[in-house]
Coordinates of C-alpha atoms in Angstrom, one line a residue:
M1 CA 10.8 4.6 -27.4
A2 CA 10.4 1.6 -25.1
K3 CA 7.5 -0.8 -25.5
S4 CA 5.7 -0.4 -22.1
T5 CA 2.8 -2.3 -20.6
V6 CA 0.5 -0.7 -18.1
A7 CA -1.3 -3.1 -15.6
I8 CA -4.3 -1.8 -13.8
P9 CA -5.6 -4.2 -11.1
F10 CA -9.2 -3.5 -10.1
K11 CA -12.1 -5.0 -8.2
Y12 CA -15.3 -2.9 -7.7
E13 CA -14.3 0.6 -8.8
D14 CA -16.1 3.7 -10.0
P15 CA -16.6 2.7 -13.6
D16 CA -15.9 6.3 -14.8
V17 CA -12.6 6.5 -12.9
L18 CA -11.6 3.0 -14.2
E19 CA -12.4 4.0 -17.8
R20 CA -10.6 7.2 -17.5
T21 CA -7.5 5.4 -16.2
I22 CA -7.6 2.9 -19.0
R23 CA -8.1 5.7 -21.6
I24 CA -5.1 7.7 -20.3
A25 CA -2.8 4.7 -20.2
A26 CA -3.8 3.5 -23.7
G27 CA -3.3 6.9 -25.2
H28 CA 0.2 7.4 -23.9
P29 CA 2.9 7.2 -26.7
A30 CA 5.1 5.0 -24.6
V31 CA 2.4 2.4 -23.9
A32 CA 1.9 -0.5 -26.3
R33 CA -0.4 -2.6 -24.1
V34 CA -2.8 -2.0 -21.3
L35 CA -3.8 -4.9 -19.0
A36 CA -6.9 -4.4 -17.0
V37 CA -6.7 -7.2 -14.4
G38 CA -10.0 -7.8 -12.7
F39 CA -10.5 -9.5 -9.3
S40 CA -12.7 -12.2 -10.8
P41 CA -14.7 -12.9 -14.0
D42 CA -17.8 -11.2 -12.6
T43 CA -15.9 -7.9 -12.1
L44 CA -14.7 -7.5 -15.7
G45 CA -17.8 -5.8 -17.1
P46 CA -16.9 -2.1 -16.6
A47 CA -13.4 -2.6 -18.0
K48 CA -14.7 -4.5 -21.0
E49 CA -17.2 -1.8 -21.8
A50 CA -14.5 0.8 -21.5
A51 CA -12.3 -1.1 -23.9
E52 CA -15.1 -1.4 -26.4
R53 CA -15.8 2.3 -26.3
L54 CA -12.2 3.0 -26.7
G55 CA -12.1 0.8 -29.8
D56 CA -9.3 1.8 -32.2
E57 CA -9.0 5.3 -30.8
A58 CA -5.8 4.6 -29.0
P59 CA -2.7 3.0 -30.4
A60 CA -2.2 0.6 -27.5
D61 CA -3.8 -2.8 -27.2
V62 CA -6.3 -3.1 -24.3
E63 CA -6.8 -6.5 -22.7
V64 CA -9.2 -7.3 -19.9
I65 CA -8.4 -10.4 -17.9
A66 CA -9.3 -12.0 -14.6
Q67 CA -6.5 -12.5 -12.1
R68 CA -5.1 -16.0 -11.6
R69 CA -4.5 -17.7 -8.3
I70 CA -0.8 -17.5 -7.9
G71 CA 0.1 -16.7 -4.3
E72 CA -0.2 -18.6 -1.0
V73 CA -2.3 -16.4 1.2
R74 CA -5.7 -14.8 0.7
A75 CA -6.5 -14.1 -2.9
G76 CA -6.6 -10.3 -3.3
K77 CA -4.6 -7.4 -4.8
G78 CA -1.4 -9.5 -4.7
D79 CA -2.8 -12.0 -7.2
G80 CA -3.8 -9.1 -9.4
M81 CA -0.3 -7.7 -9.5
L82 CA 1.2 -11.1 -9.9
T83 CA -1.1 -11.8 -12.8
G84 CA 0.0 -8.6 -14.4
L85 CA 3.7 -9.5 -13.9
E86 CA 3.1 -12.9 -15.4
A87 CA 1.3 -11.6 -18.4
F88 CA 3.9 -9.0 -19.0
L89 CA 6.8 -11.5 -18.9
A90 CA 5.0 -13.8 -21.3
D91 CA 5.5 -11.2 -24.0
P92 CA 9.2 -11.4 -25.0
D93 CA 9.0 -8.0 -26.7
A94 CA 7.7 -6.1 -23.7
E95 CA 10.3 -3.9 -22.1
R96 CA 8.8 -2.1 -19.2
L97 CA 5.8 -2.6 -16.8
H98 CA 3.8 0.1 -15.0
F99 CA 1.2 -0.5 -12.3
Y100 CA -1.5 2.0 -11.4
D101 CA -4.4 1.7 -9.0
A102 CA -7.8 1.9 -10.6
D103 CA -9.4 4.4 -8.2
I104 CA -7.1 7.4 -8.7
R105 CA -9.1 10.5 -9.6
S106 CA -6.0 12.6 -10.1
F107 CA -4.2 10.2 -12.5
E108 CA -2.6 11.9 -15.5
A109 CA -0.4 10.9 -18.4
S110 CA 2.4 12.7 -16.7
W111 CA 2.6 9.9 -14.2
I112 CA 3.6 7.5 -17.0
T113 CA 6.0 10.1 -18.5
K114 CA 7.8 10.7 -15.3
A115 CA 8.3 7.0 -14.6
E116 CA 9.5 6.5 -18.2
A117 CA 12.1 9.3 -17.8
A118 CA 13.4 7.6 -14.6
L119 CA 13.8 4.2 -16.4
D120 CA 15.4 6.0 -19.4
A121 CA 18.0 7.3 -17.0
G122 CA 18.9 3.8 -16.0
W123 CA 17.0 3.2 -12.8
D124 CA 15.6 -0.3 -12.3
V125 CA 12.4 0.9 -10.6
A126 CA 10.5 4.1 -10.6
R127 CA 8.2 4.6 -7.7
H128 CA 5.6 7.4 -7.6
Y129 CA 5.1 9.4 -4.4
F130 CA 2.8 12.2 -3.7
D131 CA 1.3 14.3 -1.0
R132 CA -1.5 12.5 1.0
A133 CA -4.2 13.8 3.2
S134 CA -2.9 14.1 6.8
T135 CA -5.2 11.2 7.9
D136 CA -4.6 9.1 4.9
A137 CA -1.9 6.4 4.5
Q138 CA -2.1 5.5 8.2
I139 CA -1.0 1.9 7.5
T140 CA 2.0 3.2 5.6
W141 CA 3.0 5.6 8.4
H142 CA 2.3 3.5 11.5
V143 CA 2.7 -0.1 10.3
T144 CA 5.0 -0.4 7.3
R145 CA 7.4 2.5 7.7
D146 CA 7.7 2.0 11.5
G147 CA 8.1 -1.8 10.9
F148 CA 10.9 -1.1 8.4
A149 CA 12.6 1.1 10.9
L150 CA 12.4 -1.6 13.6
L151 CA 13.4 -4.6 11.4
W152 CA 15.8 -3.1 8.8
P153 CA 17.0 0.3 10.4
D154 CA 20.2 0.7 8.4
T155 CA 18.8 0.0 5.0
M156 CA 17.0 2.1 2.4
L157 CA 13.6 0.7 3.5
P158 CA 12.7 3.3 6.2
D159 CA 13.5 6.0 3.7
I160 CA 11.1 4.8 1.0
E161 CA 8.4 7.5 0.8
Q162 CA 5.4 5.3 0.1
P163 CA 6.2 1.6 0.4
L164 CA 2.6 0.6 0.0
G165 CA 2.1 2.6 -3.2
G166 CA 0.5 0.7 -6.1
E167 CA 2.0 3.1 -8.6
L168 CA 5.4 2.1 -9.9
A169 CA 7.3 1.1 -13.1
L170 CA 9.8 -1.7 -13.6
S171 CA 12.4 -2.5 -16.2
R172 CA 12.1 -5.9 -17.6
G173 CA 15.1 -7.1 -15.6
A174 CA 13.6 -5.8 -12.4
A175 CA 10.2 -7.5 -13.2
E176 CA 12.0 -10.8 -13.8
R177 CA 13.8 -10.7 -10.6
L178 CA 10.8 -9.7 -8.5
F179 CA 8.5 -12.3 -10.1
A180 CA 11.2 -15.0 -9.5
A181 CA 11.4 -14.1 -5.7
P182 CA 9.5 -16.6 -3.6
A183 CA 8.5 -13.9 -1.1
V184 CA 6.8 -11.9 -3.9
R185 CA 5.1 -14.9 -5.6
A186 CA 3.7 -16.0 -2.2
Q187 CA 2.1 -12.7 -1.3
S188 CA -1.3 -12.7 -3.0
D189 CA -3.1 -10.3 -0.5
W190 CA -2.7 -6.7 0.6
G191 CA 0.9 -7.5 1.6
I192 CA 2.1 -7.5 -2.0
D193 CA 3.4 -3.9 -1.9
T194 CA 5.4 -4.7 1.2
A195 CA 6.8 -7.8 -0.4
L196 CA 7.8 -6.0 -3.6
T197 CA 9.4 -3.1 -1.6
V198 CA 11.5 -5.4 0.6
T199 CA 12.5 -7.6 -2.3
M200 CA 13.6 -4.5 -4.3
A201 CA 15.9 -3.5 -1.5
A202 CA 17.1 -7.1 -0.9
E203 CA 17.9 -7.5 -4.6
R204 CA 19.8 -4.2 -4.7
L205 CA 17.5 -2.8 -7.4
S206 CA 18.1 0.9 -8.0
I207 CA 15.0 2.9 -7.1
A208 CA 14.1 6.4 -8.3
E209 CA 11.1 8.0 -6.4
V210 CA 9.3 10.5 -8.7
F211 CA 7.1 13.1 -7.2
V212 CA 3.6 13.6 -8.5
P213 CA 2.5 17.2 -7.8
E214 CA -1.2 16.5 -8.3
G215 CA -1.3 14.3 -5.3
K216 CA -3.3 11.1 -5.0
L217 CA -7.0 11.7 -4.9
H218 CA -8.7 8.4 -4.6
G219 CA -11.7 6.7 -3.0
L220 CA -11.4 7.1 0.7
Y221 CA -13.1 5.4 3.6
G222 CA -15.9 5.5 6.0
S223 CA -14.7 4.2 9.4
L224 CA -11.3 2.7 9.8
G225 CA -13.1 -0.7 9.8
D226 CA -12.9 -0.5 6.0
L227 CA -9.1 -1.0 6.4
R228 CA -9.1 -3.8 9.0
T229 CA -8.1 -6.6 6.5
M230 CA -5.5 -4.4 4.9
A231 CA -3.9 -3.3 8.2
T232 CA -3.5 -6.9 9.5
E233 CA -2.3 -8.3 6.2
C234 CA 0.3 -5.6 5.8
F235 CA 1.5 -6.3 9.3
E236 CA 1.6 -10.0 8.7
A237 CA 3.6 -9.4 5.5
L238 CA 6.3 -7.7 7.6
R239 CA 6.5 -10.8 9.8
R240 CA 6.7 -13.1 6.9
L241 CA 9.4 -11.0 5.3
R242 CA 11.4 -10.6 8.5
P243 CA 14.0 -13.3 7.7
I244 CA 15.1 -11.6 4.5
E245 CA 18.5 -10.0 4.7
V246 CA 18.6 -6.4 3.2
P247 CA 22.0 -4.8 2.6
P248 CA 22.9 -1.4 4.1
A249 CA 21.6 1.7 2.4
D250 CA 23.6 2.8 -0.6
P251 CA 22.9 6.3 -1.8
A252 CA 23.7 5.3 -5.4
L253 CA 20.7 2.9 -5.4
H254 CA 18.1 5.4 -4.1
R255 CA 17.0 8.8 -5.3
V256 CA 14.1 10.8 -4.1
E257 CA 12.9 13.7 -6.3
D258 CA 12.2 16.9 -4.4
A259 CA 8.6 17.4 -3.5
G260 CA 6.5 20.5 -4.2
E261 CA 3.9 22.3 -2.2
P262 CA 0.8 20.1 -1.5
P263 CA -2.4 21.2 -3.3
E264 CA -5.3 22.5 -1.3
S265 CA -7.4 19.5 -2.4
I266 CA -5.0 17.3 -0.3
T267 CA -4.4 19.6 2.7
T268 CA -8.2 19.9 3.4
K269 CA -9.1 16.3 2.8
A270 CA -10.4 14.0 5.6
A271 CA -9.5 10.4 4.8
F272 CA -11.8 8.6 7.2
D273 CA -14.8 9.3 9.5
L274 CA -13.7 9.7 13.1
E275 CA -17.2 9.4 14.7
S276 CA -18.0 6.0 13.1
T277 CA -14.5 4.8 14.0
L278 CA -14.6 5.3 17.8
P279 CA -17.1 2.5 18.5
L280 CA -14.6 0.0 16.9
L281 CA -12.3 0.5 19.9
V282 CA -15.0 -0.7 22.4
G283 CA -17.3 -3.3 20.9
G284 CA -16.9 -7.0 20.7
W285 CA -14.2 -7.8 23.1
K286 CA -13.9 -11.5 23.9
D287 CA -12.0 -13.3 26.7
E288 CA -9.2 -14.4 24.3
E289 CA -8.5 -10.9 23.2
R290 CA -8.6 -9.6 26.8
A291 CA -6.0 -12.2 27.7
L292 CA -3.7 -11.1 24.9
A293 CA -4.1 -7.5 25.9
A294 CA -3.2 -8.3 29.5
A295 CA 0.1 -10.0 28.3
L296 CA 1.2 -6.8 26.5
P297 CA 4.2 -4.9 28.0
D298 CA 3.5 -2.0 30.3
P299 CA 1.8 0.5 30.1
L300 CA -0.3 -1.0 27.3
P301 CA -2.5 -3.4 29.4
G302 CA -4.1 -0.4 31.3
G303 CA -4.9 1.4 28.1
F304 CA -6.5 -1.6 26.5
E305 CA -8.4 -2.5 29.6
A306 CA -9.9 1.0 29.7
M307 CA -10.8 0.6 26.0
T308 CA -13.1 -2.3 26.8
R309 CA -15.4 0.2 28.6
F310 CA -15.1 3.4 26.6
P311 CA -13.1 4.8 23.6
V312 CA -9.6 5.7 24.7
W313 CA -6.6 6.3 22.5
N314 CA -4.3 8.9 24.0
F315 CA -2.2 6.2 25.7
M316 CA -1.0 5.1 22.3
D317 CA 1.9 7.6 22.1
D318 CA 5.2 7.0 20.4
A319 CA 6.7 4.8 23.2
A320 CA 3.5 2.8 23.6
W321 CA 3.2 2.2 19.8
R322 CA 6.8 1.1 19.6
A323 CA 6.3 -1.4 22.5
F324 CA 3.1 -2.7 20.9
L325 CA 4.8 -3.2 17.5
L326 CA 7.8 -5.0 19.0
H327 CA 5.6 -7.3 21.0
A328 CA 3.4 -8.0 18.0
L329 CA 6.3 -8.7 15.7
D330 CA 7.3 -11.5 18.1
H331 CA 3.9 -12.9 19.1
Y332 CA 1.2 -12.0 16.6
D333 CA -0.7 -14.9 15.1
H334 CA -2.5 -14.0 11.9
D335 CA -4.6 -17.2 12.1
D336 CA -5.9 -16.1 15.5
E337 CA -9.0 -13.8 15.3
A338 CA -8.2 -12.5 18.8
W339 CA -4.8 -11.3 17.7
R340 CA -6.1 -9.8 14.5
S341 CA -8.7 -7.9 16.5
L342 CA -6.2 -6.7 19.1
F343 CA -3.8 -5.5 16.4
F344 CA -6.5 -3.7 14.6
R345 CA -7.6 -1.9 17.8
G346 CA -4.0 -0.9 18.6
W347 CA -3.5 0.5 15.2
T348 CA -6.9 2.3 15.3
A349 CA -5.9 3.8 18.7
R350 CA -2.6 5.0 17.2
T351 CA -4.4 6.5 14.1
V352 CA -7.0 8.3 16.2
R353 CA -4.3 9.7 18.5
H354 CA -2.5 11.0 15.4
T355 CA -5.7 12.5 14.1
T356 CA -6.7 14.3 17.4
A357 CA -3.2 15.2 18.5
N358 CA -1.6 16.2 15.2
A359 CA -4.0 16.4 12.2
L360 CA -6.4 18.8 14.0
R361 CA -3.5 21.3 14.3
G362 CA -3.2 21.5 10.6
Y363 CA -1.6 19.8 7.6
G364 CA 2.0 21.0 8.3
P365 CA 2.1 19.9 12.0
A366 CA 0.5 16.6 11.1
M367 CA 3.0 15.7 8.4
A368 CA 5.9 16.9 10.6
A369 CA 4.7 14.5 13.3

């Protein structure tokens, strides 16, 4: 059996969920080492306490470390994953590396087992995918997957089920190639998942997507304002990665396991609070942001101008969103607060339109849309 490492990046998580994740990983027969990678030294307490309670109960070694500063942009999740990669590669005997988010309430040992089986079959990468709430994963659907389709339409990238998923497993060879890639090592913020996914495709790593029938139940959000930084950083990652050449799709390099029926816990879940989100469309407009909105292609300026007075979102249909993304890919400036605000409002309008036009009709119509 392979000697696998499980890396669990965390920041401020539910201590019980974090401990459960560590305990499950440490108890899996394929896992020799668990790395709980905290955001900073002052976040390590719950993981250290969990490791102490676990003691010698599990055969795996459990280490709790703070992430190092490795990337070039904001220090965040990316530095946590890069620290896990670095620590894994420093052990010459380690053969495989798994990553799992620390807030997954539905995490089970079977997730590790399914990924191990895919690597056993010779795939370079195993990526987990699962059913999501119809209003969850709105950055995945509207930013990353749409961006992939616009920038790399003939590659495997638009067909990756969950390109922002933090649940994946790597062979040692894949981990070495990813950690050596400048685009990956630079991406220390929320854009790390995008950088990893694009680099996997560019490096022609073979990817098996394994389906997790339990679905991903995790800590969800209040208003979409909780996701502002993530949305803008994931979009900026697309722009940073745009020059990378990705080869055409090759069916031999990508397999997606058939999905099952979504559980009721997923189909009935609301991922964010709509009422507290709507004021984010209207408040705080500044002259610089108004000027950027006025320079958008038609018919977007009218929709954004109306948004300065009251919440509107129905104008952000498929055609409008495509036009907005294409314009932003060419003109967005991540260092400009006005641009970050305008992009966030546009994405919020797109997400609210999806919620009101599709999700309210039921799970099936929402996911079909």
